[in-house]
Amino acid sequence: MPASFEFPIPLFGLQGNQFAGRADIWKPVSFTEDELKQRGGRSYGVIGRLRSGVSSKQAQAELNTITANWIPRFKENYAVETGFGARVYGLQDQVVGGMRPALLILLGAVALVLLIACANLTTMLLARGGSREREMAIRVALGAGPMRLLRFLLIESVLLSVIGGVAGIVAAIWGLDVLTAVGAKTVPRLREVNLDATVLFLTFVISVATGILFGIAPAVASAKPELTEALKEGGRGTSSGARRNQLRNSLVVSEIALALVLLIGAGLLMKSFVHLQKVNPGFNPKNVVTAELSLPLLKYPRGKPVIDFYAEVLRRVSALPGVQTAAFTNVLPLSGSNTDNSFHIEGRNEMQTKVFPDEEIRSITPDYFRVLQTPLLRGRFFTEADNADAPGVVIINQAMAKKYWPGEDAVRKRINFGDSDPQKIKWFMVVGVVGDIHHQGLDVDPKPEFYLPHPQRAYRGMILAVRSGQDSRALISTLRKEIQSIDPDQPLANVRTLETVAGESIAPRRMSVALLGVFASIALLLAGVGIYGVISYLVVQRTHEIGVRMALGAQRQDVLRMVVGHALKLVGIGAVIGLVLALLSTRALAALLYSVSAFDLTTFLFVTITLAGVALLASYVPALRATRADPMIALSHNA
Amino acid sequence: MIKLRNLERSYPLGHGKFFYVLRDITLDLAEGEFVSVMGPSGAGKSTLLHILGMHDHGWTGEYFFNETAVHHLKAKERATLRNENIGFVFQQYHLLDDLTVYENLEIPLSYRKIGRSERAAIVGDTLDRFQIVGKKDLYPRQLSGGQQQLVAVARAIIADPKLILADEPTGNLHSSQGEEIMQLFQKLNAEGTTIIQVTHSEKNAGYGNRIVQLRDGWVVEPDRK
């Protein structure tokens, strides 16, 4: 035991399913003498608690020393060139590390939505301030000091944002249930998330802070009215009004820029997700149901009892009505589990070539590839004849054939897995080459894999895969009955369709896409509302001007062009800034993208045009209202 | 030039009742006239002017402009007819605050699809004619009331209208500025432009050759001078 660690883990450390939500029972790992001698398998992860005062760096140093000592003792397993060793990771990184980029991006998206909402709030307050300029002027004329007005206006904006915060909490109570239901399997420890005092306090602080921060500019503008102008002109055409317009325009430009960044991010993730869904996984997941079986060591010691049990299950399941084919594997594609093994290739001296093979290993029964409908490219599949006593056989995938036998036929080549007694070494001949399967993820290129017949590499824990002619879920109860008729104590665990397995493998991406999509839609809506608000206010503010222009000959389309043109000008400036920001920020998304560039031109263009379309629509309604302005009223209005 | 037959303008009061602003107006206005519409406040003077200017469409009766039956025209056709024939001058000048004198003068031309270079030539000529070249880059707020109204008149005639409608053009000006504007109208009228002005001032009416008196929406004195 390395001195940096303490074992066993204290019991309280295991309470509450700290390691995996699915585990109900924990049992100690016990290895046989033979298993302890095997150094080719790498199926176990090790977890340990660092002793108090020991850093992960110190632990890593100690493990480096230990593994360095293995190298001269077990040259064939731990040659320097293979890069094998032990690496210390924090448990938190291990559990949530994979989700960290996605969660950080979502946090960024939330911040952007908050900023856009704040910009909207400021725009509204500015518009309101503009319409109250005369009121403020009268208040000042009657003796109200600027500080008093400022306080009065800030209370209003803080009140607004606090009401918004309360509404947000109500929405969050509802949203959290949805989020927990949707993302429980995707985001680690999501079920532990709740609206506690910290969240409520933070919401209150953010509400008050945004109310003050974004309310201060409109409040300052309104608290200092230009008395003479405001009282004389009734607020029309004063220079403070012009300043307010500039600020309002700048805010709308910012909203558009921020919304564009979010939309482009969401667009890239969506396109990436669509590409991912189109990836051929190397198998057909439709109409296949899977279930895990794990035979207890005492009842089924390794070898014949295990092989016989699984053979009997297959015999009975295959005879069930509706079942086309059935097979077992020890590792299901896209399920998140994996196991690899090192091997030697006949006729090659790995110490000389410095190529130390170690690839993914699977133990399967003969019909496995028929269940998965993975194509046979060369040679043959396994048969019943490939039993424990028969000569060793192995099927490899295309990636492995290309890697180890490039330019030659891999069939009939031989490999072995070593043995402590060189006289007992068993050779396994390649009898077939199959198509590649995306095992670790649709976004991960297929790795070299080799398959052994289950009787020649028997595992007690296997996964049953059954292909049927129709919806395979109908088979589940029958399967349970058949297995219990063989062994009444044998449970069938984690029953799910292969489609579900494949779907769950992209669930984190689906969740990121869905959440970012929601945030981007909110951003788009807010930007649309912002443009609508600004243009509506502009139309009201320019009623007189529009009336004059119509009196001077402007037709409806001239007015439309003028109002929509103003909106499009703002959108244009916002889009340019947004595109630059997006170019700078989408780099951060690169890790989450599949088969899509972070600078994908189509997405950038499509999103920009969509945003421009929404802006056009948002400005068209007030523009249309402007064209209905009655010059008679406009010219007599406050003239 | 203008023939009005039984023209009426009313606003609904609810319960099937109407408030009449103009009643049974029958009037002929010939080309080249300088007409002053007079009457007390609420008599319907400005309403009549807006109907003549084709801003107001909610009237009944007949309105012929140069033999064109305005009452049969659609809104867009009326706008085209207005753009080709009518210029406006308002009491409050209604210059656009954010545009320079030059740009204010250019507006009516831009709405008549006149090309940029031709617009520049016309605006240049008008600036010369009204002797306001030095003020072309100033904004309305940088001008006096008289200067603003001068620019407003220049803007009204820049598209070479046959008819100028002026709603109390000197109402916001002091007397000497008012006289200048009225003399300008007289000059334009002498050059062939028909002018119809709404005014309260007998003195200003004196610059024209005909007065139409309105009272409670009725024409009470459609006499020539």
PDB file of C-alpha atoms in Angstrom, chain B residues 26-216:
ATOM      1  CA  THR B  26     -68.930  74.841 -51.354  1.00  0.00           C
ATOM      2  CA  LEU B  27     -66.033  76.908 -52.600  1.00  0.00           C
ATOM      3  CA  ASP B  28     -64.094  77.653 -55.803  1.00  0.00           C
ATOM      4  CA  LEU B  29     -60.480  78.762 -55.601  1.00  0.00           C
ATOM      5  CA  ALA B  30     -58.803  79.785 -58.827  1.00  0.00           C
ATOM      6  CA  GLU B  31     -55.181  79.360 -59.830  1.00  0.00           C
ATOM      7  CA  GLY B  32     -53.046  82.416 -58.938  1.00  0.00           C
ATOM      8  CA  GLU B  33     -55.224  83.524 -56.048  1.00  0.00           C
ATOM      9  CA  PHE B  34     -53.808  84.510 -52.645  1.00  0.00           C
ATOM     10  CA  VAL B  35     -56.603  83.478 -50.279  1.00  0.00           C
ATOM     11  CA  SER B  36     -56.758  84.117 -46.535  1.00  0.00           C
ATOM     12  CA  VAL B  37     -59.000  81.847 -44.486  1.00  0.00           C
ATOM     13  CA  MET B  38     -60.109  83.685 -41.368  1.00  0.00           C
ATOM     14  CA  GLY B  39     -62.375  83.106 -38.428  1.00  0.00           C
ATOM     15  CA  PRO B  40     -62.374  82.609 -34.669  1.00  0.00           C
ATOM     16  CA  SER B  41     -60.653  79.659 -32.976  1.00  0.00           C
ATOM     17  CA  GLY B  42     -62.543  76.412 -33.586  1.00  0.00           C
ATOM     18  CA  ALA B  43     -64.112  77.701 -36.756  1.00  0.00           C
ATOM     19  CA  GLY B  44     -62.548  74.879 -38.795  1.00  0.00           C
ATOM     20  CA  LYS B  45     -59.803  76.883 -40.561  1.00  0.00           C
ATOM     21  CA  SER B  46     -56.928  74.428 -39.943  1.00  0.00           C
ATOM     22  CA  THR B  47     -59.195  71.463 -40.671  1.00  0.00           C
ATOM     23  CA  LEU B  48     -60.077  72.984 -44.029  1.00  0.00           C
ATOM     24  CA  LEU B  49     -56.397  73.539 -44.755  1.00  0.00           C
ATOM     25  CA  HIS B  50     -55.536  69.903 -43.927  1.00  0.00           C
ATOM     26  CA  ILE B  51     -58.368  68.690 -46.153  1.00  0.00           C
ATOM     27  CA  LEU B  52     -57.127  70.893 -48.991  1.00  0.00           C
ATOM     28  CA  GLY B  53     -53.620  69.544 -48.305  1.00  0.00           C
ATOM     29  CA  MET B  54     -55.006  65.969 -48.496  1.00  0.00           C
ATOM     30  CA  HIS B  55     -53.762  65.074 -45.018  1.00  0.00           C
ATOM     31  CA  ASP B  56     -57.281  64.506 -43.772  1.00  0.00           C
ATOM     32  CA  HIS B  57     -59.326  61.796 -45.454  1.00  0.00           C
ATOM     33  CA  GLY B  58     -62.305  61.572 -43.136  1.00  0.00           C
ATOM     34  CA  TRP B  59     -64.560  64.070 -44.939  1.00  0.00           C
ATOM     35  CA  THR B  60     -67.562  63.730 -47.172  1.00  0.00           C
ATOM     36  CA  GLY B  61     -68.568  65.692 -50.245  1.00  0.00           C
ATOM     37  CA  GLU B  62     -66.641  66.489 -53.396  1.00  0.00           C
ATOM     38  CA  TYR B  63     -63.168  67.936 -53.825  1.00  0.00           C
ATOM     39  CA  PHE B  64     -61.750  68.618 -57.289  1.00  0.00           C
ATOM     40  CA  PHE B  65     -58.106  69.595 -57.652  1.00  0.00           C
ATOM     41  CA  ASN B  66     -57.373  70.764 -61.199  1.00  0.00           C
ATOM     42  CA  GLU B  67     -60.355  68.720 -62.348  1.00  0.00           C
ATOM     43  CA  THR B  68     -59.080  65.610 -60.556  1.00  0.00           C
ATOM     44  CA  ALA B  69     -61.794  64.194 -58.297  1.00  0.00           C
ATOM     45  CA  VAL B  70     -59.844  63.865 -55.040  1.00  0.00           C
ATOM     46  CA  HIS B  71     -62.844  62.250 -53.365  1.00  0.00           C
ATOM     47  CA  HIS B  72     -62.450  59.278 -55.701  1.00  0.00           C
ATOM     48  CA  LEU B  73     -58.702  58.859 -55.173  1.00  0.00           C
ATOM     49  CA  LYS B  74     -57.082  56.267 -52.947  1.00  0.00           C
ATOM     50  CA  ALA B  75     -54.748  57.427 -50.176  1.00  0.00           C
ATOM     51  CA  LYS B  76     -51.642  56.676 -52.217  1.00  0.00           C
ATOM     52  CA  GLU B  77     -52.974  58.558 -55.258  1.00  0.00           C
ATOM     53  CA  ARG B  78     -53.834  61.526 -53.069  1.00  0.00           C
ATOM     54  CA  ALA B  79     -50.282  61.476 -51.662  1.00  0.00           C
ATOM     55  CA  THR B  80     -48.858  61.517 -55.176  1.00  0.00           C
ATOM     56  CA  LEU B  81     -51.154  64.378 -56.205  1.00  0.00           C
ATOM     57  CA  ARG B  82     -50.160  66.284 -53.053  1.00  0.00           C
ATOM     58  CA  ASN B  83     -46.459  65.730 -53.613  1.00  0.00           C
ATOM     59  CA  GLU B  84     -46.704  67.023 -57.167  1.00  0.00           C
ATOM     60  CA  ASN B  85     -48.727  70.130 -56.407  1.00  0.00           C
ATOM     61  CA  ILE B  86     -48.747  71.285 -52.806  1.00  0.00           C
ATOM     62  CA  GLY B  87     -46.237  72.823 -50.402  1.00  0.00           C
ATOM     63  CA  PHE B  88     -46.820  73.493 -46.698  1.00  0.00           C
ATOM     64  CA  VAL B  89     -45.804  76.203 -44.265  1.00  0.00           C
ATOM     65  CA  PHE B  90     -46.685  75.815 -40.594  1.00  0.00           C
ATOM     66  CA  GLN B  91     -46.974  78.245 -37.709  1.00  0.00           C
ATOM     67  CA  GLN B  92     -44.407  76.219 -35.718  1.00  0.00           C
ATOM     68  CA  TYR B  93     -42.092  75.940 -38.763  1.00  0.00           C
ATOM     69  CA  HIS B  94     -41.776  72.148 -38.199  1.00  0.00           C
ATOM     70  CA  LEU B  95     -38.180  72.031 -39.284  1.00  0.00           C
ATOM     71  CA  LEU B  96     -36.518  68.765 -38.293  1.00  0.00           C
ATOM     72  CA  ASP B  97     -34.274  69.423 -35.303  1.00  0.00           C
ATOM     73  CA  ASP B  98     -31.554  66.934 -36.157  1.00  0.00           C
ATOM     74  CA  LEU B  99     -31.119  68.072 -39.758  1.00  0.00           C
ATOM     75  CA  THR B 100     -29.218  71.083 -41.036  1.00  0.00           C
ATOM     76  CA  VAL B 101     -30.874  73.808 -43.094  1.00  0.00           C
ATOM     77  CA  TYR B 102     -29.504  72.164 -46.234  1.00  0.00           C
ATOM     78  CA  GLU B 103     -30.875  68.738 -45.215  1.00  0.00           C
ATOM     79  CA  ASN B 104     -34.254  70.209 -44.265  1.00  0.00           C
ATOM     80  CA  LEU B 105     -34.548  71.725 -47.715  1.00  0.00           C
ATOM     81  CA  GLU B 106     -33.559  68.461 -49.323  1.00  0.00           C
ATOM     82  CA  ILE B 107     -36.337  66.371 -47.679  1.00  0.00           C
ATOM     83  CA  PRO B 108     -39.247  67.172 -50.043  1.00  0.00           C
ATOM     84  CA  LEU B 109     -36.993  66.525 -53.046  1.00  0.00           C
ATOM     85  CA  SER B 110     -35.828  63.162 -51.696  1.00  0.00           C
ATOM     86  CA  TYR B 111     -39.472  62.068 -51.379  1.00  0.00           C
ATOM     87  CA  ARG B 112     -40.046  62.980 -55.029  1.00  0.00           C
ATOM     88  CA  LYS B 113     -37.358  60.565 -56.222  1.00  0.00           C
ATOM     89  CA  ILE B 114     -35.117  63.347 -57.506  1.00  0.00           C
ATOM     90  CA  GLY B 115     -31.477  62.278 -57.973  1.00  0.00           C
ATOM     91  CA  ARG B 116     -28.746  63.426 -55.619  1.00  0.00           C
ATOM     92  CA  SER B 117     -26.970  65.800 -58.015  1.00  0.00           C
ATOM     93  CA  GLU B 118     -30.215  67.394 -59.168  1.00  0.00           C
ATOM     94  CA  ARG B 119     -31.253  67.774 -55.541  1.00  0.00           C
ATOM     95  CA  ALA B 120     -27.982  69.524 -54.769  1.00  0.00           C
ATOM     96  CA  ALA B 121     -28.540  71.930 -57.667  1.00  0.00           C
ATOM     97  CA  ILE B 122     -32.116  72.737 -56.626  1.00  0.00           C
ATOM     98  CA  VAL B 123     -31.180  73.213 -52.963  1.00  0.00           C
ATOM     99  CA  GLY B 124     -28.269  75.444 -54.011  1.00  0.00           C
ATOM    100  CA  ASP B 125     -30.557  77.604 -56.144  1.00  0.00           C
ATOM    101  CA  THR B 126     -33.110  77.871 -53.338  1.00  0.00           C
ATOM    102  CA  LEU B 127     -30.457  78.824 -50.771  1.00  0.00           C
ATOM    103  CA  ASP B 128     -29.357  81.556 -53.160  1.00  0.00           C
ATOM    104  CA  ARG B 129     -32.894  82.711 -53.879  1.00  0.00           C
ATOM    105  CA  PHE B 130     -33.681  83.030 -50.166  1.00  0.00           C
ATOM    106  CA  GLN B 131     -30.204  84.384 -49.378  1.00  0.00           C
ATOM    107  CA  ILE B 132     -29.508  81.785 -46.721  1.00  0.00           C
ATOM    108  CA  VAL B 133     -26.407  80.167 -48.243  1.00  0.00           C
ATOM    109  CA  GLY B 134     -24.381  81.086 -45.161  1.00  0.00           C
ATOM    110  CA  LYS B 135     -26.808  79.215 -42.950  1.00  0.00           C
ATOM    111  CA  LYS B 136     -26.967  75.953 -44.849  1.00  0.00           C
ATOM    112  CA  ASP B 137     -24.934  74.003 -42.268  1.00  0.00           C
ATOM    113  CA  LEU B 138     -26.739  75.392 -39.228  1.00  0.00           C
ATOM    114  CA  TYR B 139     -29.339  73.467 -37.267  1.00  0.00           C
ATOM    115  CA  PRO B 140     -32.820  74.969 -36.725  1.00  0.00           C
ATOM    116  CA  ARG B 141     -32.090  75.676 -33.049  1.00  0.00           C
ATOM    117  CA  GLN B 142     -29.222  77.931 -34.169  1.00  0.00           C
ATOM    118  CA  LEU B 143     -31.620  80.158 -36.167  1.00  0.00           C
ATOM    119  CA  SER B 144     -34.033  82.877 -35.079  1.00  0.00           C
ATOM    120  CA  GLY B 145     -37.783  82.334 -35.476  1.00  0.00           C
ATOM    121  CA  GLY B 146     -37.901  84.470 -38.616  1.00  0.00           C
ATOM    122  CA  GLN B 147     -34.969  82.620 -40.136  1.00  0.00           C
ATOM    123  CA  GLN B 148     -36.592  79.297 -39.313  1.00  0.00           C
ATOM    124  CA  GLN B 149     -39.832  80.343 -41.014  1.00  0.00           C
ATOM    125  CA  LEU B 150     -37.824  81.574 -43.995  1.00  0.00           C
ATOM    126  CA  VAL B 151     -36.278  78.114 -44.277  1.00  0.00           C
ATOM    127  CA  ALA B 152     -39.759  76.570 -43.846  1.00  0.00           C
ATOM    128  CA  VAL B 153     -41.104  78.672 -46.740  1.00  0.00           C
ATOM    129  CA  ALA B 154     -38.068  77.776 -48.823  1.00  0.00           C
ATOM    130  CA  ARG B 155     -38.736  74.108 -48.054  1.00  0.00           C
ATOM    131  CA  ALA B 156     -42.408  74.538 -49.017  1.00  0.00           C
ATOM    132  CA  ILE B 157     -41.616  75.915 -52.459  1.00  0.00           C
ATOM    133  CA  ILE B 158     -38.490  73.893 -53.236  1.00  0.00           C
ATOM    134  CA  ALA B 159     -40.389  71.183 -55.106  1.00  0.00           C
ATOM    135  CA  ASP B 160     -42.021  73.895 -57.209  1.00  0.00           C
ATOM    136  CA  PRO B 161     -45.613  73.408 -55.990  1.00  0.00           C
ATOM    137  CA  LYS B 162     -48.544  75.069 -57.711  1.00  0.00           C
ATOM    138  CA  LEU B 163     -50.198  75.670 -54.364  1.00  0.00           C
ATOM    139  CA  ILE B 164     -48.800  76.718 -50.978  1.00  0.00           C
ATOM    140  CA  LEU B 165     -50.887  76.090 -47.881  1.00  0.00           C
ATOM    141  CA  ALA B 166     -49.782  78.149 -44.903  1.00  0.00           C
ATOM    142  CA  ASP B 167     -51.203  77.671 -41.403  1.00  0.00           C
ATOM    143  CA  GLU B 168     -50.706  80.932 -39.499  1.00  0.00           C
ATOM    144  CA  PRO B 169     -47.218  81.367 -40.960  1.00  0.00           C
ATOM    145  CA  THR B 170     -46.415  84.446 -38.904  1.00  0.00           C
ATOM    146  CA  GLY B 171     -48.088  83.334 -35.662  1.00  0.00           C
ATOM    147  CA  ASN B 172     -44.760  82.796 -33.891  1.00  0.00           C
ATOM    148  CA  LEU B 173     -42.909  85.755 -35.364  1.00  0.00           C
ATOM    149  CA  HIS B 174     -42.590  89.354 -34.307  1.00  0.00           C
ATOM    150  CA  SER B 175     -44.062  91.932 -36.607  1.00  0.00           C
ATOM    151  CA  SER B 176     -41.030  92.781 -38.755  1.00  0.00           C
ATOM    152  CA  GLN B 177     -40.255  89.114 -39.333  1.00  0.00           C
ATOM    153  CA  GLY B 178     -43.935  88.516 -40.114  1.00  0.00           C
ATOM    154  CA  GLU B 179     -43.899  91.283 -42.692  1.00  0.00           C
ATOM    155  CA  GLU B 180     -40.883  89.799 -44.412  1.00  0.00           C
ATOM    156  CA  ILE B 181     -42.603  86.434 -44.707  1.00  0.00           C
ATOM    157  CA  MET B 182     -45.814  87.983 -46.021  1.00  0.00           C
ATOM    158  CA  GLN B 183     -43.876  89.990 -48.579  1.00  0.00           C
ATOM    159  CA  LEU B 184     -42.209  86.786 -49.640  1.00  0.00           C
ATOM    160  CA  PHE B 185     -45.616  85.139 -50.094  1.00  0.00           C
ATOM    161  CA  GLN B 186     -46.775  88.108 -52.099  1.00  0.00           C
ATOM    162  CA  LYS B 187     -43.718  87.765 -54.314  1.00  0.00           C
ATOM    163  CA  LEU B 188     -44.288  84.035 -54.806  1.00  0.00           C
ATOM    164  CA  ASN B 189     -47.932  84.709 -55.621  1.00  0.00           C
ATOM    165  CA  ALA B 190     -46.869  87.304 -58.141  1.00  0.00           C
ATOM    166  CA  GLU B 191     -44.632  84.665 -59.713  1.00  0.00           C
ATOM    167  CA  GLY B 192     -47.677  82.420 -60.195  1.00  0.00           C
ATOM    168  CA  THR B 193     -47.939  80.299 -57.064  1.00  0.00           C
ATOM    169  CA  THR B 194     -51.434  79.997 -55.591  1.00  0.00           C
ATOM    170  CA  ILE B 195     -51.390  80.640 -51.855  1.00  0.00           C
ATOM    171  CA  ILE B 196     -53.991  79.773 -49.229  1.00  0.00           C
ATOM    172  CA  GLN B 197     -53.175  80.929 -45.727  1.00  0.00           C
ATOM    173  CA  VAL B 198     -54.978  80.583 -42.421  1.00  0.00           C
ATOM    174  CA  THR B 199     -54.580  83.731 -40.377  1.00  0.00           C
ATOM    175  CA  HIS B 200     -56.098  85.707 -37.563  1.00  0.00           C
ATOM    176  CA  SER B 201     -54.425  88.870 -38.699  1.00  0.00           C
ATOM    177  CA  GLU B 202     -56.355  91.388 -40.834  1.00  0.00           C
ATOM    178  CA  LYS B 203     -53.012  92.897 -41.750  1.00  0.00           C
ATOM    179  CA  ASN B 204     -51.684  89.611 -43.096  1.00  0.00           C
ATOM    180  CA  ALA B 205     -54.957  88.995 -44.905  1.00  0.00           C
ATOM    181  CA  GLY B 206     -54.348  92.300 -46.576  1.00  0.00           C
ATOM    182  CA  TYR B 207     -51.407  90.808 -48.475  1.00  0.00           C
ATOM    183  CA  GLY B 208     -53.827  88.481 -50.291  1.00  0.00           C
ATOM    184  CA  ASN B 209     -56.594  89.150 -52.770  1.00  0.00           C
ATOM    185  CA  ARG B 210     -59.445  87.181 -51.194  1.00  0.00           C
ATOM    186  CA  ILE B 211     -60.736  86.349 -47.730  1.00  0.00           C
ATOM    187  CA  VAL B 212     -62.843  83.320 -46.837  1.00  0.00           C
ATOM    188  CA  GLN B 213     -64.568  83.712 -43.465  1.00  0.00           C
ATOM    189  CA  LEU B 214     -65.445  80.592 -41.494  1.00  0.00           C
ATOM    190  CA  ARG B 215     -67.658  80.421 -38.417  1.00  0.00           C
ATOM    191  CA  ASP B 216     -68.661  77.228 -36.598  1.00  0.00           C
TER     192      ASP B 216
END
